[in-house]
Short mmCIF file of C-alpha atoms (C1' of nucleotides) in Angstrom, two decimals:
data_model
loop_
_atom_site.label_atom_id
_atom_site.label_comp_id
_atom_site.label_asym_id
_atom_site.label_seq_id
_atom_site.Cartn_x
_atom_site.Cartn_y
_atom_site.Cartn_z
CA UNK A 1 -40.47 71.22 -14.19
CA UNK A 2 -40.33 71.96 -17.87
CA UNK A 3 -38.60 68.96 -18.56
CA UNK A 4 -38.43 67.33 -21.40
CA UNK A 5 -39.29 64.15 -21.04
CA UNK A 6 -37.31 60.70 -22.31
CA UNK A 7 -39.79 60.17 -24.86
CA UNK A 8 -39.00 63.55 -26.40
CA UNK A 9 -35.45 63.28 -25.62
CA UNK A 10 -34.70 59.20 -27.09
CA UNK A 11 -37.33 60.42 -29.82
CA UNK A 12 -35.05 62.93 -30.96
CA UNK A 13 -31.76 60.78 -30.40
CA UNK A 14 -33.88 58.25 -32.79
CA UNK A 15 -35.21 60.31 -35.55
CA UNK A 16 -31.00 62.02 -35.54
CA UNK A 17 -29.75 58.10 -35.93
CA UNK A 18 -32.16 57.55 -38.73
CA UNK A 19 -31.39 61.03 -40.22
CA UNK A 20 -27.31 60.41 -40.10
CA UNK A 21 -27.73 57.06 -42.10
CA UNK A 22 -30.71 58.28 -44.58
CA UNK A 23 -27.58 60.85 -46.33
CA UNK A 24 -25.75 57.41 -46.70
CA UNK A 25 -28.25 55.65 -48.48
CA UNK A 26 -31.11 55.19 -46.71
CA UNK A 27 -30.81 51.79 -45.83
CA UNK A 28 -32.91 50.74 -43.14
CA UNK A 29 -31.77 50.89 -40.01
CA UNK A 30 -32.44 48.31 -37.24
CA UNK A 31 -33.54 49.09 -34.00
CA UNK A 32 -30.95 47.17 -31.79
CA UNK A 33 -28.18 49.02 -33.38
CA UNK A 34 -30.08 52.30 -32.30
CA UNK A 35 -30.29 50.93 -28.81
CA UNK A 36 -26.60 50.31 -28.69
CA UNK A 37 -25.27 53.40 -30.85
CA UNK A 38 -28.00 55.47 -28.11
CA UNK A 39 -27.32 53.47 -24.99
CA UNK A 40 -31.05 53.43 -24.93
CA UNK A 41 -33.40 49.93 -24.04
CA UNK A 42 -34.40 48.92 -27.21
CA UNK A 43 -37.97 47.81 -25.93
CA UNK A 44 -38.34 51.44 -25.18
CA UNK A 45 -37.20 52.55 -28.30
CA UNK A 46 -39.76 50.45 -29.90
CA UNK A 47 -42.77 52.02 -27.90
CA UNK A 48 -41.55 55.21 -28.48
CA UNK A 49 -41.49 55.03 -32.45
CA UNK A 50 -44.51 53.82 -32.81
CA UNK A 51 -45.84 57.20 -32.79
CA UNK A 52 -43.83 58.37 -34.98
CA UNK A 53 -44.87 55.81 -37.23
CA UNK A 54 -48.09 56.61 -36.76
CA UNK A 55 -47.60 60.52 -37.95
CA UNK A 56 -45.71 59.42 -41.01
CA UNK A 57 -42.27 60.61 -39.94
CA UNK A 58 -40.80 57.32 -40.32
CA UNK A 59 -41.35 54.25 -42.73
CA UNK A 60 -40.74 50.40 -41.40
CA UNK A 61 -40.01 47.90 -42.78
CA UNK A 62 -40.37 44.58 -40.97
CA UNK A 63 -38.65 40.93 -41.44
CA UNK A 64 -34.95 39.86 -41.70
CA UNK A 65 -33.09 42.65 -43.70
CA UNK A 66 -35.68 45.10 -42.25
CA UNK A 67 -35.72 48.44 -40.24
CA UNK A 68 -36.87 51.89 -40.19
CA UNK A 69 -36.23 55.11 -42.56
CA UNK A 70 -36.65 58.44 -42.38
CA UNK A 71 -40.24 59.15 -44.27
CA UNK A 72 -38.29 62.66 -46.00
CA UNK A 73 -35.48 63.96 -45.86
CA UNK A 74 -33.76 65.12 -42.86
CA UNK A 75 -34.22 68.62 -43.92
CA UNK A 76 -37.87 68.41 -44.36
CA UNK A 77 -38.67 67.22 -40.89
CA UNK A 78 -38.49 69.47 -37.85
CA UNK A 79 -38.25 69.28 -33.92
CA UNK A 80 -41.82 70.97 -33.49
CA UNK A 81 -43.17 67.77 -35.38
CA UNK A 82 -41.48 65.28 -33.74
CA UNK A 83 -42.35 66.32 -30.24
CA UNK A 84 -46.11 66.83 -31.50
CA UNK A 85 -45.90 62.97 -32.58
CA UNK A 86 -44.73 62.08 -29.25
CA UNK A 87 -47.18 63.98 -26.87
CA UNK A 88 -50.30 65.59 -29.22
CA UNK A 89 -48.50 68.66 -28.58
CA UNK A 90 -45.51 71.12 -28.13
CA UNK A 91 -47.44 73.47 -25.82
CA UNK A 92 -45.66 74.25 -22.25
CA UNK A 93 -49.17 73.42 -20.72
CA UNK A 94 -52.34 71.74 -21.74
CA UNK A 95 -54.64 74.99 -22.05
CA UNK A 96 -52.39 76.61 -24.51
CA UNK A 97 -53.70 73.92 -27.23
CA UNK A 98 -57.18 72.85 -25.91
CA UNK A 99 -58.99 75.81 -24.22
CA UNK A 100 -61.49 73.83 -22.95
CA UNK A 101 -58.90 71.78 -20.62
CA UNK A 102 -59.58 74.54 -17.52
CA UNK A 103 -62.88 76.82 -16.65
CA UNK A 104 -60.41 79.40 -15.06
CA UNK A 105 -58.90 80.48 -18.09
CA UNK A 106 -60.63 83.20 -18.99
CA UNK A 107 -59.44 84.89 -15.49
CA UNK A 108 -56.46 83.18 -15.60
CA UNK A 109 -53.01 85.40 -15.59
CA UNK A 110 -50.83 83.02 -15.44
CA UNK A 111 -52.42 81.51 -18.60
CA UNK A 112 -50.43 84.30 -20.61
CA UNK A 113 -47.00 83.25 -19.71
CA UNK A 114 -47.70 80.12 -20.24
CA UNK A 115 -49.01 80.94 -23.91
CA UNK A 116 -46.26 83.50 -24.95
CA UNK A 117 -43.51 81.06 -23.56
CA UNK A 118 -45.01 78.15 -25.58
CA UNK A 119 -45.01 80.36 -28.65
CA UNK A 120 -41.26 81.18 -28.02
CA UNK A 121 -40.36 77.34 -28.09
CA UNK A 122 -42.84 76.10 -31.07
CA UNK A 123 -41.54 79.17 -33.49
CA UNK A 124 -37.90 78.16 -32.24
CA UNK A 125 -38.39 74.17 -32.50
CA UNK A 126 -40.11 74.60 -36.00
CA UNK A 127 -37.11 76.67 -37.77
CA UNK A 128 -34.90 73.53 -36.32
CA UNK A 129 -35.08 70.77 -39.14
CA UNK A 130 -33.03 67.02 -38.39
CA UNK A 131 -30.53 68.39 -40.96
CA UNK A 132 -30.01 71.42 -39.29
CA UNK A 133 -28.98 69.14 -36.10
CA UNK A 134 -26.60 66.74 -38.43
CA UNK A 135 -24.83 70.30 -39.19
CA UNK A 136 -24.87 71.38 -35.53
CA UNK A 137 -23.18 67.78 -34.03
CA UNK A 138 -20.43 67.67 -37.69
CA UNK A 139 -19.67 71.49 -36.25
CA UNK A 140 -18.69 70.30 -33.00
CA UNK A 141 -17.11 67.26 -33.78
CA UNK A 142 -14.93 69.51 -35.50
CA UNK A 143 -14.15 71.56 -32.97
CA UNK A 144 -13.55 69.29 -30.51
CA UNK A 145 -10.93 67.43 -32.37
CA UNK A 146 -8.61 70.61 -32.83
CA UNK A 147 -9.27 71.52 -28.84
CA UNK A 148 -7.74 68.08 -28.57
CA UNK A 149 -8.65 65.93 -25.99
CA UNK A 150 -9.52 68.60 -23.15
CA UNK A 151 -12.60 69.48 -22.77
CA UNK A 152 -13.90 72.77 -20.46
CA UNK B 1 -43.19 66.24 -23.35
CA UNK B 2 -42.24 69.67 -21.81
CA UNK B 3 -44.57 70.28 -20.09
CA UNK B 4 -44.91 72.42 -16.99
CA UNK B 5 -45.56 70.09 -14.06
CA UNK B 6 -48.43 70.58 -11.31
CA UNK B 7 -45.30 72.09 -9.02
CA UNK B 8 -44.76 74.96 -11.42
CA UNK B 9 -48.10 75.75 -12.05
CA UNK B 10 -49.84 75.48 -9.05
CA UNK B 11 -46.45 77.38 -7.77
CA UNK B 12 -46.95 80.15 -10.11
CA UNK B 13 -50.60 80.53 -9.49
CA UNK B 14 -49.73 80.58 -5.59
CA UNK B 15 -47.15 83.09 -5.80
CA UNK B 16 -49.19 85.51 -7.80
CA UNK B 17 -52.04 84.70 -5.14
CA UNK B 18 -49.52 86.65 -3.28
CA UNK B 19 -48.45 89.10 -5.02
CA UNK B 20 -52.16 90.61 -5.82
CA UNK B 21 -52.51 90.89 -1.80
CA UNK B 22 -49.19 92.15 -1.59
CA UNK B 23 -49.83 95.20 -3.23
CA UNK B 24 -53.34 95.53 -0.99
CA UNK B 25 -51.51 96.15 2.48
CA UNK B 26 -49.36 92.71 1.98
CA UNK B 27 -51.18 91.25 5.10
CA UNK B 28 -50.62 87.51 5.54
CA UNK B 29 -52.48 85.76 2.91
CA UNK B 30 -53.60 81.94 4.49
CA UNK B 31 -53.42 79.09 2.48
CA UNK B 32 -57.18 78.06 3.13
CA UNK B 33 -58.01 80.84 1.34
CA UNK B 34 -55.45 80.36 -1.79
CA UNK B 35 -56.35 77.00 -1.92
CA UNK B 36 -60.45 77.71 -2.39
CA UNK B 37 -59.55 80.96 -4.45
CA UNK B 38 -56.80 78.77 -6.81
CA UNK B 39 -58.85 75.05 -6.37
CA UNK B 40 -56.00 73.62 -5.43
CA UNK B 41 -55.50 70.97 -2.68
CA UNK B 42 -54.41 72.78 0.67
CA UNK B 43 -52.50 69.84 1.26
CA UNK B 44 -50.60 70.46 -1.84
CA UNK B 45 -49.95 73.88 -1.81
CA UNK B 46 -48.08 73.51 1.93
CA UNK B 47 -46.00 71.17 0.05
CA UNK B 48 -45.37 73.38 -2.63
CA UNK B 49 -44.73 76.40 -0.79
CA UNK B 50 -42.13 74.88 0.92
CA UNK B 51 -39.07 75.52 -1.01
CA UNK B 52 -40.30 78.83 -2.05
CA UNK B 53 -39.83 79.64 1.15
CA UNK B 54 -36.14 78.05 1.64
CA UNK B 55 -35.23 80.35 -1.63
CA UNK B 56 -36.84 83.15 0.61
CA UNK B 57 -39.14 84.16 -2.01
CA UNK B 58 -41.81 83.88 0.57
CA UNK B 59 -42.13 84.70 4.40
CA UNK B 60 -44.74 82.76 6.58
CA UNK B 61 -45.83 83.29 9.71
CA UNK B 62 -47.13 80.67 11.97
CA UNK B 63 -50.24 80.52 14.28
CA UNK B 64 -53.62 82.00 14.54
CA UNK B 65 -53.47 85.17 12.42
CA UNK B 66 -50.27 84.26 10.32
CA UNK B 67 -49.95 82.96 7.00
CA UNK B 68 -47.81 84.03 4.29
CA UNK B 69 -46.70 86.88 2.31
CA UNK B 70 -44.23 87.78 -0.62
CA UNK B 71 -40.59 88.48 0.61
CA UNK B 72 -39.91 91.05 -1.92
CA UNK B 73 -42.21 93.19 -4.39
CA UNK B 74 -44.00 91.73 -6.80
CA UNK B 75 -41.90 93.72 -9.26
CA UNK B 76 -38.67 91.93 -8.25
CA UNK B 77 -39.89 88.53 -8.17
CA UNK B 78 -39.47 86.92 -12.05
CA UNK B 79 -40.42 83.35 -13.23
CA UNK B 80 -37.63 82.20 -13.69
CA UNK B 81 -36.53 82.35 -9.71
CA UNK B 82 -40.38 80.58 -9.15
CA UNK B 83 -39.34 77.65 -11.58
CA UNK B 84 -36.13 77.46 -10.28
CA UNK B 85 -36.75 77.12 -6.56
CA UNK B 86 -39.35 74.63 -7.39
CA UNK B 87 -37.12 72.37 -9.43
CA UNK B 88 -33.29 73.30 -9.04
CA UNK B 89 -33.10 74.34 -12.52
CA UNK B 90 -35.03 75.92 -15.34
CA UNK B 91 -33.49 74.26 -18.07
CA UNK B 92 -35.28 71.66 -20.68
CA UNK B 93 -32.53 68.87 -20.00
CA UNK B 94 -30.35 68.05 -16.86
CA UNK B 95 -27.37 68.04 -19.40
CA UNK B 96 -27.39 72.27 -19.75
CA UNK B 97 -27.08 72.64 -16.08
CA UNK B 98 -25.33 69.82 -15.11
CA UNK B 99 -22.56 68.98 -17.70
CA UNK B 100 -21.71 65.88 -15.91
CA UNK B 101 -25.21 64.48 -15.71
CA UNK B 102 -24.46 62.29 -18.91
CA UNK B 103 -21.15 61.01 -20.18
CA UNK B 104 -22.40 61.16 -24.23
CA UNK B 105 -22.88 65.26 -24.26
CA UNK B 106 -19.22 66.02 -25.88
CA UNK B 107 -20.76 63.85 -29.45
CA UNK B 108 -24.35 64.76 -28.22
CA UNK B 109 -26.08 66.61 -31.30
CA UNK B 110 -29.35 67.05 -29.63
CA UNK B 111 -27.77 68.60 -26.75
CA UNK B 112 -27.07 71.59 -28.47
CA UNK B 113 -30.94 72.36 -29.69
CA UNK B 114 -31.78 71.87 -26.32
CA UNK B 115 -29.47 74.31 -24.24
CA UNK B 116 -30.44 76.72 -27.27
CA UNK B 117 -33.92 76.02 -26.56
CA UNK B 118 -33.71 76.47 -22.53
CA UNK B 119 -31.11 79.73 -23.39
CA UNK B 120 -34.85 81.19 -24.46
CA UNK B 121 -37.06 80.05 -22.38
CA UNK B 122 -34.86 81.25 -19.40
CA UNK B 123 -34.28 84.66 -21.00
CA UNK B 124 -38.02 85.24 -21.06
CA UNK B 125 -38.98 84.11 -17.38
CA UNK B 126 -36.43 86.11 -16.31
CA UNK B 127 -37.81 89.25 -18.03
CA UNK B 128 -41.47 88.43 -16.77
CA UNK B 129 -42.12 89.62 -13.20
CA UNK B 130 -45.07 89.07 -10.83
CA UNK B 131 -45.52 92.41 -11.05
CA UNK B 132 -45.87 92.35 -15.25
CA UNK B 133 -48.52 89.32 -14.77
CA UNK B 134 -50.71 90.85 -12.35
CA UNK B 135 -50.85 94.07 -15.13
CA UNK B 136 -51.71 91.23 -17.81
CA UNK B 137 -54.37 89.83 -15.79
CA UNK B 138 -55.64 93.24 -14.98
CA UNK B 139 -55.81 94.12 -18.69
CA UNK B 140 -57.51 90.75 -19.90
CA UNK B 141 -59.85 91.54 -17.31
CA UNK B 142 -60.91 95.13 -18.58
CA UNK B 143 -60.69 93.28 -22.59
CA UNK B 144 -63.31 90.60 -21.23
CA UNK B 145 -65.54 93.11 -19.42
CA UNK B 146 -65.65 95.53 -22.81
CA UNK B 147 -66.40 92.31 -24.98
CA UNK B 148 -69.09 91.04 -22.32
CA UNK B 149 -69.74 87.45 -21.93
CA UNK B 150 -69.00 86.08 -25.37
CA UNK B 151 -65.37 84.64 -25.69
CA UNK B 152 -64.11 83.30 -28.60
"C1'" DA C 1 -58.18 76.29 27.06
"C1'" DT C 2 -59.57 76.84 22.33
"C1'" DT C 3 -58.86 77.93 17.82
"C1'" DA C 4 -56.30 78.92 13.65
"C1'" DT C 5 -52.54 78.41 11.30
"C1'" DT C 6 -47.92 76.58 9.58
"C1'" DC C 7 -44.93 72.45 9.69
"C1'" DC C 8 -43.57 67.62 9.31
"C1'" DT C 9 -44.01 62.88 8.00
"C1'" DA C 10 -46.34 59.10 6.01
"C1'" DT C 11 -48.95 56.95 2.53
"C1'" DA C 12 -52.03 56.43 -1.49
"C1'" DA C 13 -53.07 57.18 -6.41
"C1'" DA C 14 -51.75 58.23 -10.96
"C1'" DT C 15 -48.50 58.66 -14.48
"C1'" DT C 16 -44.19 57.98 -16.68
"C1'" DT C 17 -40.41 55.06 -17.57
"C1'" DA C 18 -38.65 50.65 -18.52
"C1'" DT C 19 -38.54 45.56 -19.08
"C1'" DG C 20 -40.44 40.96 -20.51
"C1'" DT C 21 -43.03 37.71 -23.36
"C1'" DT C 22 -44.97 36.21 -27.23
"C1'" DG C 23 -46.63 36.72 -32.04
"C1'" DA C 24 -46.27 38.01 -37.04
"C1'" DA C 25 -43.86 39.12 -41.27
"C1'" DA C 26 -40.02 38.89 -44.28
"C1'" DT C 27 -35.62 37.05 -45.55
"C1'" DC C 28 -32.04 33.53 -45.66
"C1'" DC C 29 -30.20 29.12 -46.38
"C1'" DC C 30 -30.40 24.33 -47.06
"C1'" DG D 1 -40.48 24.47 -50.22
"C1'" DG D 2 -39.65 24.78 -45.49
"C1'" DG D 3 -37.39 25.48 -41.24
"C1'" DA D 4 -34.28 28.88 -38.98
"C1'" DT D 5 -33.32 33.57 -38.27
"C1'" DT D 6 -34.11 38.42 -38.06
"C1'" DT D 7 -36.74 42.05 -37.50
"C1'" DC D 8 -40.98 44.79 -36.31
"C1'" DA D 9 -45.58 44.52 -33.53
"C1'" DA D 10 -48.54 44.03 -29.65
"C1'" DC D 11 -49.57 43.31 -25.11
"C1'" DA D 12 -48.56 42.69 -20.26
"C1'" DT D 13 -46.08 43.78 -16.18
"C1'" DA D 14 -42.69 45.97 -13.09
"C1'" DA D 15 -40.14 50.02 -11.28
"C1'" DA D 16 -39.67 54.81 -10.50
"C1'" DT D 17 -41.42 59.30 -10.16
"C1'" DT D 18 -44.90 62.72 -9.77
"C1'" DT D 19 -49.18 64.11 -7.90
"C1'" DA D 20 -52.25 64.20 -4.21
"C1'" DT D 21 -54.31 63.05 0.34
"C1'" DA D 22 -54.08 62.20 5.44
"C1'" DG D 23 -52.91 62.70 10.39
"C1'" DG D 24 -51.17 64.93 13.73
"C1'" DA D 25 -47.43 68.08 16.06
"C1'" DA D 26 -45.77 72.85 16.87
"C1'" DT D 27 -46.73 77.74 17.30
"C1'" DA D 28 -49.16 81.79 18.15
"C1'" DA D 29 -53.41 84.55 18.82
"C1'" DT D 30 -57.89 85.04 21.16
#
DNA sequence: ATTATTCCTATAAATTTATGTTGAAATCCC
DNA sequence: GGGATTTCAACATAAATTTATAGGAATAAT
C-alpha cells in the first residue's frame, strides 16, 4: 500500500536517462538503449512516455536518427510533475484532488491524514528537480568508489 | 501512482471504527455493523482485518455476542503500525526496506528520492495516532455544524 | 436447536503490468 | 528516386495482481 507504482518508478528511471544525456548535448536518445541501460521492456517504456509526451515534458522525434529529449532542462522539471503526467495526480488518495470522488468526506476523519500526508509528499517531490537527482546519483557514485568494492 | 490501496483505506477507516467505540465502554464492535456504518463489503473487511489481528492490533472474539475490539488505546495505535501490518512495509519502493529486492540500487539515482520520500511519510504516520484522528474528526465535526450546511 | 458471529477457502471481476503485431515517418544508402 | 532500415505510434492481447464476492465451517451465546 502506498506504493509507487512501475509507471512512476520506470517514468522516473526514463525522464533521469534523458536528463543524464540532455547535459551532453541533447542528442536524442532512443528508446531501446533506455530499455537496455534500465533493464526495462521497451514496449513498456513506450506506453509509459506517451504521457509524458503528452504534458510536454519530453520532445520526440521519430524516424531513423530519431529519439526523445528532455522538453527543458533537467533543472526545470520536477518529480511532482512527472508523477502528475503519469497518473492525473500526486495525491496519496483520490479525494485529496477531486472532492467530489466520495459523499463521506465531509464526515470523513480519515480524509485528514490522507490530505496532510499528500501535502508532505507534493511540497517534498516539487523542491526535487531531475538535476537535483543527476547530483544525488554523481554523489554516490563517488562515494562508493572510495568505500571500494564493499558495500553495507 | 502512490496511491493508498483499498487495504489501507478501508483498514484505516475500520480501525478507527474501533477506536471511537473503544473509548465508549470498548464493547465488541461486529463487523455487520462497520461494514453498513463504513459501506464497505463485509466480505472485505473480514479479509482485511485479518492481519491486523496477527500484528495484535486487534482482538476478536468469536460467536454470538463477540466481535472485535482495539488491543491497545486508541492513543497508542499510530498509522504507520496500520499500514504496516496491512502491507509488510510502509515504504514507497520495495528497494528502502528490502536492499536486496533489486540488484541496480548501489548506481540507482532514483532510489535515493524515494527512501527520502518514504523517510517522511513514515515519520508522520508514526506521529499520527488513532487517538489524534478521532480529535480531528471531532473538531471538523463542530467546524461543519458552526458553518451549517454550506461546504465549500 | 437456533442464531449470531468470526474464520477459512475458493472464485470472480477489475485493474495494473507487460508483451506482441503492425503501421507510419524519417533517414540512409545505392 | 526508391527500397531498406530505424525509430516512434497505435492498437490488441496476455499475464499478474489487486479488489471484491460467495459458500460454508467453527465457535459461542441464547
Amino acid at each position: 500500500m502506498i506504493k509507487v507504482s512501475t509507471k512512476g518508478r520506470y517514468g522516473l528511471r526514463l525522464m533521469l536517462n534523458l536528463a543524464s544525456h540532455y547535459n551532453s548535448g541533447n542528442k536524442a536518445v532512443i528508446l531501446k538503449n533506455v530499455a537496455q541501460e534500465e533493464d526495462i521492456s521497451i514496449r513498456y517504456l513506450e506506453q509509459i512516455i506517451i504521457p509524458l509526451k503528452i504534458k510536454k515534458l519530453v520532445k520526440s522525434i521519430r524516424g531513423a536518427g530519431g529519439g526523445y529529449t528532455l522538453a527543458r532542462k533537467p533543472a526545470e522539471i520536477n518529480v511532482c510533475e512527472i508523477l502528475e503526467a503519469l497518473e492525473g495526480t500526486c495525491a496519496l488518495v483520490d479525494c485529496v484532488e477531486d472532492t467530489d470522488y466520495c459523499d463521506r468526506l465531509p464526515g470523513c476523519a480519515a480524509y485528514e491524514v490522507w490530505r496532510e500526508a499528500s501535502q508532505l509528499l507534493q511540497n517534498f517531490f516539487k523542491k526535487v528537480t531531475l538535476q537535483h537527482i543527476l547530483d544525488l546519483g554523481e554523489k554516490k557514485l563517488q562515494k562508493s568508489k572510495e568505500k571500494g568494492k564493499t558495500r553495507r
